[in-house]
Short mmCIF file of C-alpha atoms in Angstrom, two decimals:
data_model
loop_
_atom_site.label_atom_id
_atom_site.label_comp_id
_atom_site.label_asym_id
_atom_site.label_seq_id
_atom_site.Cartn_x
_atom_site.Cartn_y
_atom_site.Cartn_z
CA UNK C 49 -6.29 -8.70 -34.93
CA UNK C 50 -4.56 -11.99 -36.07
CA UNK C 51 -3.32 -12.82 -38.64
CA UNK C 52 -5.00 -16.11 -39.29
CA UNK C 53 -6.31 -15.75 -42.54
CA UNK C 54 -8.10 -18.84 -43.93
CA UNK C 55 -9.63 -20.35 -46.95
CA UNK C 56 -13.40 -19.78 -47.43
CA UNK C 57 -14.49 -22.92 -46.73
CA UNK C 58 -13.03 -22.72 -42.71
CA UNK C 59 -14.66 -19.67 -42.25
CA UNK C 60 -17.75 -21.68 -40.47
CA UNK C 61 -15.62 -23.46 -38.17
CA UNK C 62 -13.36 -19.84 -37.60
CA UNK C 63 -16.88 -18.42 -36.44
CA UNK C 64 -17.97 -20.71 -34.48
CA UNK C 65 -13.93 -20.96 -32.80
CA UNK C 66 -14.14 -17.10 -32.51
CA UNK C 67 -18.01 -17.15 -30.52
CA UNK C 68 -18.05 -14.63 -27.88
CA UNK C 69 -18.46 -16.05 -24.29
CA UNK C 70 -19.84 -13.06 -22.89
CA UNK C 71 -18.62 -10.77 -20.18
CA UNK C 72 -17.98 -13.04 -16.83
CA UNK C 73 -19.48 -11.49 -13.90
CA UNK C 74 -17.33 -10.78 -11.09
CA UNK C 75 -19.50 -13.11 -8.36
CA UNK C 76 -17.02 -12.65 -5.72
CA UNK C 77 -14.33 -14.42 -7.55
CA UNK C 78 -11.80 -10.85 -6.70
CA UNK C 79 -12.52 -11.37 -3.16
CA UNK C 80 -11.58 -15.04 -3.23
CA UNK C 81 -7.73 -13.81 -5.01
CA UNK C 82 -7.21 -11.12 -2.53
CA UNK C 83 -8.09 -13.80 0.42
CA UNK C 84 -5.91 -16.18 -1.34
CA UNK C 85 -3.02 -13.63 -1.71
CA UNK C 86 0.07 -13.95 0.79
CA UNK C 87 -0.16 -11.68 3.61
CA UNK C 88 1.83 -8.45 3.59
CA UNK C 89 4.86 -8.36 4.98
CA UNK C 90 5.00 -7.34 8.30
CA UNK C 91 7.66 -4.35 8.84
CA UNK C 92 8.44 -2.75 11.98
CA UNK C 93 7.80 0.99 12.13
CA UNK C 94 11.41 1.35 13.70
CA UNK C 95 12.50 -0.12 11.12
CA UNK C 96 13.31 2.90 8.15
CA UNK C 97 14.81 5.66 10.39
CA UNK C 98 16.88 3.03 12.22
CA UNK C 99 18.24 1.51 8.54
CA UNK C 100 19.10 5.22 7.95
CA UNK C 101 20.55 5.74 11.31
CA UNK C 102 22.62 2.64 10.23
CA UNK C 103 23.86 4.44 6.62
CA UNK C 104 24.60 8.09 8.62
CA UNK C 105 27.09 6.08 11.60
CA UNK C 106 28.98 3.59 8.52
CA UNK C 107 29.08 7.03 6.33
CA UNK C 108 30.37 9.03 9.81
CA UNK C 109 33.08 5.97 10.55
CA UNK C 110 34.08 6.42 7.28
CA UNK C 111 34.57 9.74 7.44
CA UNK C 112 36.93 9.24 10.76
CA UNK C 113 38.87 6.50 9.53
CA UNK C 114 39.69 8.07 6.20
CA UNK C 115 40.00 11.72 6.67
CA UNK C 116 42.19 12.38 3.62
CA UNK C 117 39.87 10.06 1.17
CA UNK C 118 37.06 12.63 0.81
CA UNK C 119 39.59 15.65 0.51
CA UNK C 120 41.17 13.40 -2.10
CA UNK C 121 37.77 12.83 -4.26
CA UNK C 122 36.81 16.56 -3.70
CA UNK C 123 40.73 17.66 -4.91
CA UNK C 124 40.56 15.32 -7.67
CA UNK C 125 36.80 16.19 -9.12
CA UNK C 126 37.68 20.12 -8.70
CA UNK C 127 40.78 19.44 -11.27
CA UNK C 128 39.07 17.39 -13.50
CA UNK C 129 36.30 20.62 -13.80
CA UNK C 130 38.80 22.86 -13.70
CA UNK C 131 40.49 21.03 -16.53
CA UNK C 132 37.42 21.55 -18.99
CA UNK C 133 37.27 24.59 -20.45
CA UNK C 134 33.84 26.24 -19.32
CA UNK C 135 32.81 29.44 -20.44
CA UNK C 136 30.63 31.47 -17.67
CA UNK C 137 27.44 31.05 -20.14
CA UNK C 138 28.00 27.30 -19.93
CA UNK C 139 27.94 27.43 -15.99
CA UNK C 140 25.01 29.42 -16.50
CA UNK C 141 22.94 27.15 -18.58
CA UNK C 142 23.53 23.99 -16.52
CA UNK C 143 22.59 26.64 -13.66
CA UNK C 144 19.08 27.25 -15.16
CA UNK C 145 18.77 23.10 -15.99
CA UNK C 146 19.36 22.44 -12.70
CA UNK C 147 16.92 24.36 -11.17
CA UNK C 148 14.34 23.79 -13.99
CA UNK C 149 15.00 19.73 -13.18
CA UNK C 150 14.62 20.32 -9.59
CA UNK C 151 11.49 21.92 -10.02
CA UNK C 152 10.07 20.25 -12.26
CA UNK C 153 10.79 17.00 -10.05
CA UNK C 154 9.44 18.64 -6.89
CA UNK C 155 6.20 19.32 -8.40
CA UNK C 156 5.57 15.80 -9.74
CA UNK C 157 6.72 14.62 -6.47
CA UNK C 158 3.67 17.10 -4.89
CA UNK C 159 1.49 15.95 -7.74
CA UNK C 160 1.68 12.13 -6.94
CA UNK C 161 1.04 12.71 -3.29
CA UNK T 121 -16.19 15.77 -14.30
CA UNK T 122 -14.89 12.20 -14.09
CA UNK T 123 -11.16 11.12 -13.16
CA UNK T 124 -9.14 10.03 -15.95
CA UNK T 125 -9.27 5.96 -16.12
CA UNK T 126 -6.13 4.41 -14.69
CA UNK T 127 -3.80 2.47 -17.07
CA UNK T 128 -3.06 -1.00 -16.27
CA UNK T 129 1.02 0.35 -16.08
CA UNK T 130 -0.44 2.92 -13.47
CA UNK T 131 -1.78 0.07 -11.40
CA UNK T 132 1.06 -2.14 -11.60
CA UNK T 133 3.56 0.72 -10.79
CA UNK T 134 1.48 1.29 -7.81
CA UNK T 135 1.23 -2.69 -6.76
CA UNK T 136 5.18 -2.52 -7.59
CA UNK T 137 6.35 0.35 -5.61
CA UNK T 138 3.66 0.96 -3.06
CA UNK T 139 2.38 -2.21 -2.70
CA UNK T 140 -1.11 -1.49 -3.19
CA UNK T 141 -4.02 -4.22 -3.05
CA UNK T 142 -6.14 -1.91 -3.88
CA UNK T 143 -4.91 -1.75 -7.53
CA UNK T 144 -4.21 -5.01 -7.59
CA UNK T 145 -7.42 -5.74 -7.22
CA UNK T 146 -8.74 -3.47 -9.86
CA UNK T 147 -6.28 -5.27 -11.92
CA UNK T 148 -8.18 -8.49 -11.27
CA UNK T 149 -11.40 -6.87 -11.75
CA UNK T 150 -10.42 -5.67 -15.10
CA UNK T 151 -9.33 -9.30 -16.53
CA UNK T 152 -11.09 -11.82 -14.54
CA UNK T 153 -13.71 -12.77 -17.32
CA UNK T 154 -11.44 -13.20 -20.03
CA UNK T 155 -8.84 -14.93 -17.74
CA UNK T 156 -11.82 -17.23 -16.63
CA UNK T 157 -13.24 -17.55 -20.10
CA UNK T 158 -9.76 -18.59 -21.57
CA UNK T 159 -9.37 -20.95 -18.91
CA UNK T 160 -12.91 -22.74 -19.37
CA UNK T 161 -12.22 -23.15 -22.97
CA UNK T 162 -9.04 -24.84 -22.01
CA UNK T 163 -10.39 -27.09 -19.44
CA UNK T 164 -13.08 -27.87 -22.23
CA UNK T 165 -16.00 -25.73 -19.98
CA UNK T 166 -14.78 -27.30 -16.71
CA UNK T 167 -16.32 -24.07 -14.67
CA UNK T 168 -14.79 -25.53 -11.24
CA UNK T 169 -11.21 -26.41 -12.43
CA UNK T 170 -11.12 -23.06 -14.51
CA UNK T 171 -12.30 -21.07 -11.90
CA UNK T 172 -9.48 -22.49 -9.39
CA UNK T 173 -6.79 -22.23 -12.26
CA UNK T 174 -7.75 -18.18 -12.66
CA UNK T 175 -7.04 -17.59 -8.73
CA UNK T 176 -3.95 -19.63 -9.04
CA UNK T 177 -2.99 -17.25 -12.11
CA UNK T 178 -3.77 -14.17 -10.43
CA UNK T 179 -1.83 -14.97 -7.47
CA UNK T 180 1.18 -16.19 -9.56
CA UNK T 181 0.77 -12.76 -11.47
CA UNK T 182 0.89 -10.81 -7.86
CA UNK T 183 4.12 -12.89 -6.87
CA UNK T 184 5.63 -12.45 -10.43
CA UNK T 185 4.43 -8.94 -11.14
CA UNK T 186 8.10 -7.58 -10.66
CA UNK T 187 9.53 -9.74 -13.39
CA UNK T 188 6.91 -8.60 -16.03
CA UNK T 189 8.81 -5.88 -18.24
CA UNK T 190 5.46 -5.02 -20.57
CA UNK T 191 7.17 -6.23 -23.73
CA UNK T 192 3.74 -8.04 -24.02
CA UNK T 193 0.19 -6.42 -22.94
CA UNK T 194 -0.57 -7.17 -19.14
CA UNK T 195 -3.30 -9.23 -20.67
CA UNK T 196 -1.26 -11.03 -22.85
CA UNK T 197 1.05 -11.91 -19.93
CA UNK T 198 -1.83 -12.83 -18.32
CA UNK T 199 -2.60 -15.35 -20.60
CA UNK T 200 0.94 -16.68 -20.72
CA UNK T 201 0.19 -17.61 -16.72
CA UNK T 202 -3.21 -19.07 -16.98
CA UNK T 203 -1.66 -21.82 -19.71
CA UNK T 204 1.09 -22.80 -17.49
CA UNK T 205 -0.81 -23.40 -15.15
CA UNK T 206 -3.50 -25.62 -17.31
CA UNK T 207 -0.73 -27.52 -18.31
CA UNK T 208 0.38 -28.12 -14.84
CA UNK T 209 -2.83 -28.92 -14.36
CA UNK T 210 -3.34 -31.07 -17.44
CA UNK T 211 -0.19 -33.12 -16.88
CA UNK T 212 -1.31 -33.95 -13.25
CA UNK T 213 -4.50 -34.93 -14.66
CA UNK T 214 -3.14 -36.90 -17.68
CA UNK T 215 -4.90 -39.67 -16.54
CA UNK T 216 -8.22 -38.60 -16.24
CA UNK T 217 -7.74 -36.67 -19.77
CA UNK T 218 -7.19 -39.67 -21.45
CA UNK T 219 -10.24 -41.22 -19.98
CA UNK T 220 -13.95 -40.98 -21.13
CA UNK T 221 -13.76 -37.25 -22.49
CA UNK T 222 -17.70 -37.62 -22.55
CA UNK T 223 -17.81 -37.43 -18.87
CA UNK T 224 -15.62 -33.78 -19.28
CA UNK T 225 -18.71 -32.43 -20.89
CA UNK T 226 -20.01 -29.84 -18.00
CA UNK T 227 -23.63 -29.68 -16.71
CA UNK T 228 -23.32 -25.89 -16.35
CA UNK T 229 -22.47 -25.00 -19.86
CA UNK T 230 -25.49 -23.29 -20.50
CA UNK T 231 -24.42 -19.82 -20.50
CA UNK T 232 -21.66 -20.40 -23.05
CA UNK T 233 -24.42 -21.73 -24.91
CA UNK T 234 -26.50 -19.29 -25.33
CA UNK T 235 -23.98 -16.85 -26.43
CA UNK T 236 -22.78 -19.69 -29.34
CA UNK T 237 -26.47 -18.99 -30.41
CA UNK T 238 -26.09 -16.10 -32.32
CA UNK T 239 -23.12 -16.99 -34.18
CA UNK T 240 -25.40 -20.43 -36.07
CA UNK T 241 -27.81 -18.34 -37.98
CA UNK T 242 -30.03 -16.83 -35.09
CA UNK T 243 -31.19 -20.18 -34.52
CA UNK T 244 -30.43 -21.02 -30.66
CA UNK T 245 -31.10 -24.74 -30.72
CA UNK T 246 -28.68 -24.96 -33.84
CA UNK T 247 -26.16 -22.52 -31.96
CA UNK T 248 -26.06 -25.02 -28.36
CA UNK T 249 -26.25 -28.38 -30.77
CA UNK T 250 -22.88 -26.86 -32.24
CA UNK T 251 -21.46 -25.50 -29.01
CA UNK T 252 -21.83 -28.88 -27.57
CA UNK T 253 -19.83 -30.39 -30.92
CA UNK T 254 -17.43 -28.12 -30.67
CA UNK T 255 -16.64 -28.68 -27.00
CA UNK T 256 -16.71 -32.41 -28.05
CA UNK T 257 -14.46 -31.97 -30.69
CA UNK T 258 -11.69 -30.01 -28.94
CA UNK T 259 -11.43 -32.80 -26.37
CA UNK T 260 -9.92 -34.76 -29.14
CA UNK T 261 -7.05 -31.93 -29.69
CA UNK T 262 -3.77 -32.43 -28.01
CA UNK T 263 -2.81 -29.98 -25.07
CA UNK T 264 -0.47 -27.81 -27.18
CA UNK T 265 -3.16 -28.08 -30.45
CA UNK T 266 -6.13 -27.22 -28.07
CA UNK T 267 -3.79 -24.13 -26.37
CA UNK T 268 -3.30 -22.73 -29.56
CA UNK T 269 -6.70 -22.71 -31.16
CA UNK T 270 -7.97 -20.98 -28.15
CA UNK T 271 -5.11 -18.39 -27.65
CA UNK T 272 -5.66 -17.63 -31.84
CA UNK T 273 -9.14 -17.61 -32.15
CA UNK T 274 -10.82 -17.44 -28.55
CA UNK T 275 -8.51 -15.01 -27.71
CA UNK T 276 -7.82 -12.89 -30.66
CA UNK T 277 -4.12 -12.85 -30.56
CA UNK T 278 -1.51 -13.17 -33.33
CA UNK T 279 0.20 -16.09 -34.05
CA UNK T 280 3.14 -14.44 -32.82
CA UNK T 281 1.47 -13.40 -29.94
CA UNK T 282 -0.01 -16.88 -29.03
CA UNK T 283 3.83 -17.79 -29.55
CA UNK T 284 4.61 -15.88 -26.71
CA UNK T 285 1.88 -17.04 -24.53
CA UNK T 286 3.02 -20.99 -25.49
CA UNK T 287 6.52 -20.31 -25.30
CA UNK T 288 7.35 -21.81 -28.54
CA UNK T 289 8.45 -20.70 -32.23
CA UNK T 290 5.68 -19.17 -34.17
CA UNK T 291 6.22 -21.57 -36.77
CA UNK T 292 5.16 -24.45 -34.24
CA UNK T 293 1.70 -22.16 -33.16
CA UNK T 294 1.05 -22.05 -37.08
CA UNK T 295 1.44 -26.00 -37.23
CA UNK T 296 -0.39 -26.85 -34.06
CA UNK T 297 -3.14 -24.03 -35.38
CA UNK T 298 -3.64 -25.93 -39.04
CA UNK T 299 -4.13 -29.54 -37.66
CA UNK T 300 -5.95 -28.52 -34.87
CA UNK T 301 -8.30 -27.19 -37.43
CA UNK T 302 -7.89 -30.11 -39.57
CA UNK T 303 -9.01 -32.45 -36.81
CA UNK T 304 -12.31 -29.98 -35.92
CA UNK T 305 -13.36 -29.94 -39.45
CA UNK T 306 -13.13 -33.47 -39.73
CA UNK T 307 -14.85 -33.85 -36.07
CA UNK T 308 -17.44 -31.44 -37.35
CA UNK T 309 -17.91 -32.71 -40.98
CA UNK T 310 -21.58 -32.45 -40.80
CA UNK T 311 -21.51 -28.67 -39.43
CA UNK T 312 -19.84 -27.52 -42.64
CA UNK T 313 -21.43 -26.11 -45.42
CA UNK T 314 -22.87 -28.04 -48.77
#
């Protein structure tokens, strides 16, 4: 509601400012914006598996050219774990979370299909 | 037992993400008539022009839709599109605005009159005689003044809301909103009260 409080003596001219127009019928005028809207882009069906084709050969080359880089990230996230101290009931509980966020995600992904 | 209505977020994810005309054009479905009805008061009850300003709104709104982060209603936005584009409009027609005003008056304002009817007394005559005033006096209101009495009263929003919509201060919506209203009731001095 706003907030456009007024003297008495405007409340006339607030009425007859505020008078309802009625409800617009539709009369086609939906149809005319969706004709009017661009057209959808047009994108090949080829066009998704070969982009991922694209990510799994620059993700193999990587993988050739720098052998020692991904033993290096693996090496250096297992000692900075390893450097936390984690009880086995800690391991446990982020166990459970895990799988309670993975199912909960895999039936909202079901659901909105 | 019926489906649960879909939100206006839940359509605009959908025309976001998936794409989907199909919501969009729900979304048009839902706010065409007060799109259309802000835009007629604007255009002082030019049908035509309003009518071509709403589909140039709603296909801004499908290009933009991305951009809007929902820290206003959709509706709200909505309106924030539709008076851009009357002011694009306006300026182009500066000219023509500035000419006999008279001649602005539309043929096909009957509709609008009838529902001014109720609110002068019951009496329809009275109700048209003042619709026709009115639409006579807010020809006399600059762009911004005009924009602002319809966002605040047509429309029903807040002043900061209609701030938002004008893209200006709400201190300059209050002070377009008070001499708008000063010019009407002097426009209209025989409509008011004893």
């Amino acid at each position: 509601m706003t907030a456009n409080l007024a003297p008495q003596d405007d409340r006339w001219l607030e009425d007859a400012l505020r008078a309802d127009a009625g409800y617009l019928d539709d009369a086609g005028f939906t149809a005319r914006v969706m004709d009017a809207l661009p057209p959808p882009a047009a994108v090949p069906r080829w066009r998704k598996p070969a982009v991922a084709a694209l990510w799994a050969l620059a993700a193999a080359g990587t993988a050739i050219a720098l052998p020692g880089a991904f033993l290096d990230v693996a090496r250096e996230t297992y000692k900075l774990i390893a450097a936390q101290p984690v009880s086995l009931p800690q391991i446990a509980t982020v166990v459970v979370a895990l799988g309670i966020a993975t199912w909960s995600a895999t039936v909202y992904a079901l659901r909105s299909e | 037992m019926a489906p649960p209505p879909v939100s206006d977020a839940q359509l605009i994810a959908r025309v976001i993400v998936e794409d989907d005309r199909h919501a969009f054009a729900e979304l048009v479905r839902r706010h065409q008539s007060a799109v259309r009805a802000c835009l007629r008061r604007l255009t002082g009850g030019n049908h035509a022009l309003a009518d071509d300003l709403a589909q140039d709104t709603f296909v801004l709104a499908w290009r933009n839709l991305k951009s809007f982060r929902q820290e206003a209603k959709f509706s709200t936005w909505l309106y924030r599109i539709a008076t851009n584009c009357w002011l694009a409009s306006a300026r182009k027609r500066t000219e023509e605005l500035l000419g006999d005003r008279d001649a602005e008056l539309p043929d096909d304002a009957g509709d609008d009159n009838q529902s001014m009817a109720s609110d002068a007394g019951g009496d329809p005559a009275r109700g048209a005689t003042l619709h026709v005033d009115l639409t006579r006096a807010m020809a006399v209101l600059s762009d911004a003044e005009r924009a602002a009495i319809v966002q605040c009263y047509h429309n029903d929003l807040t002043h900061e809301e209609a701030a938002y919509v004008l893209g200006c201060p709400v201190g300059t919506v209050k002070t377009h909103v008070l001499r708008a209203k000063q010019k009407l009731k002097t426009a209209l001095a025989a409509w008011a009260p004893e």
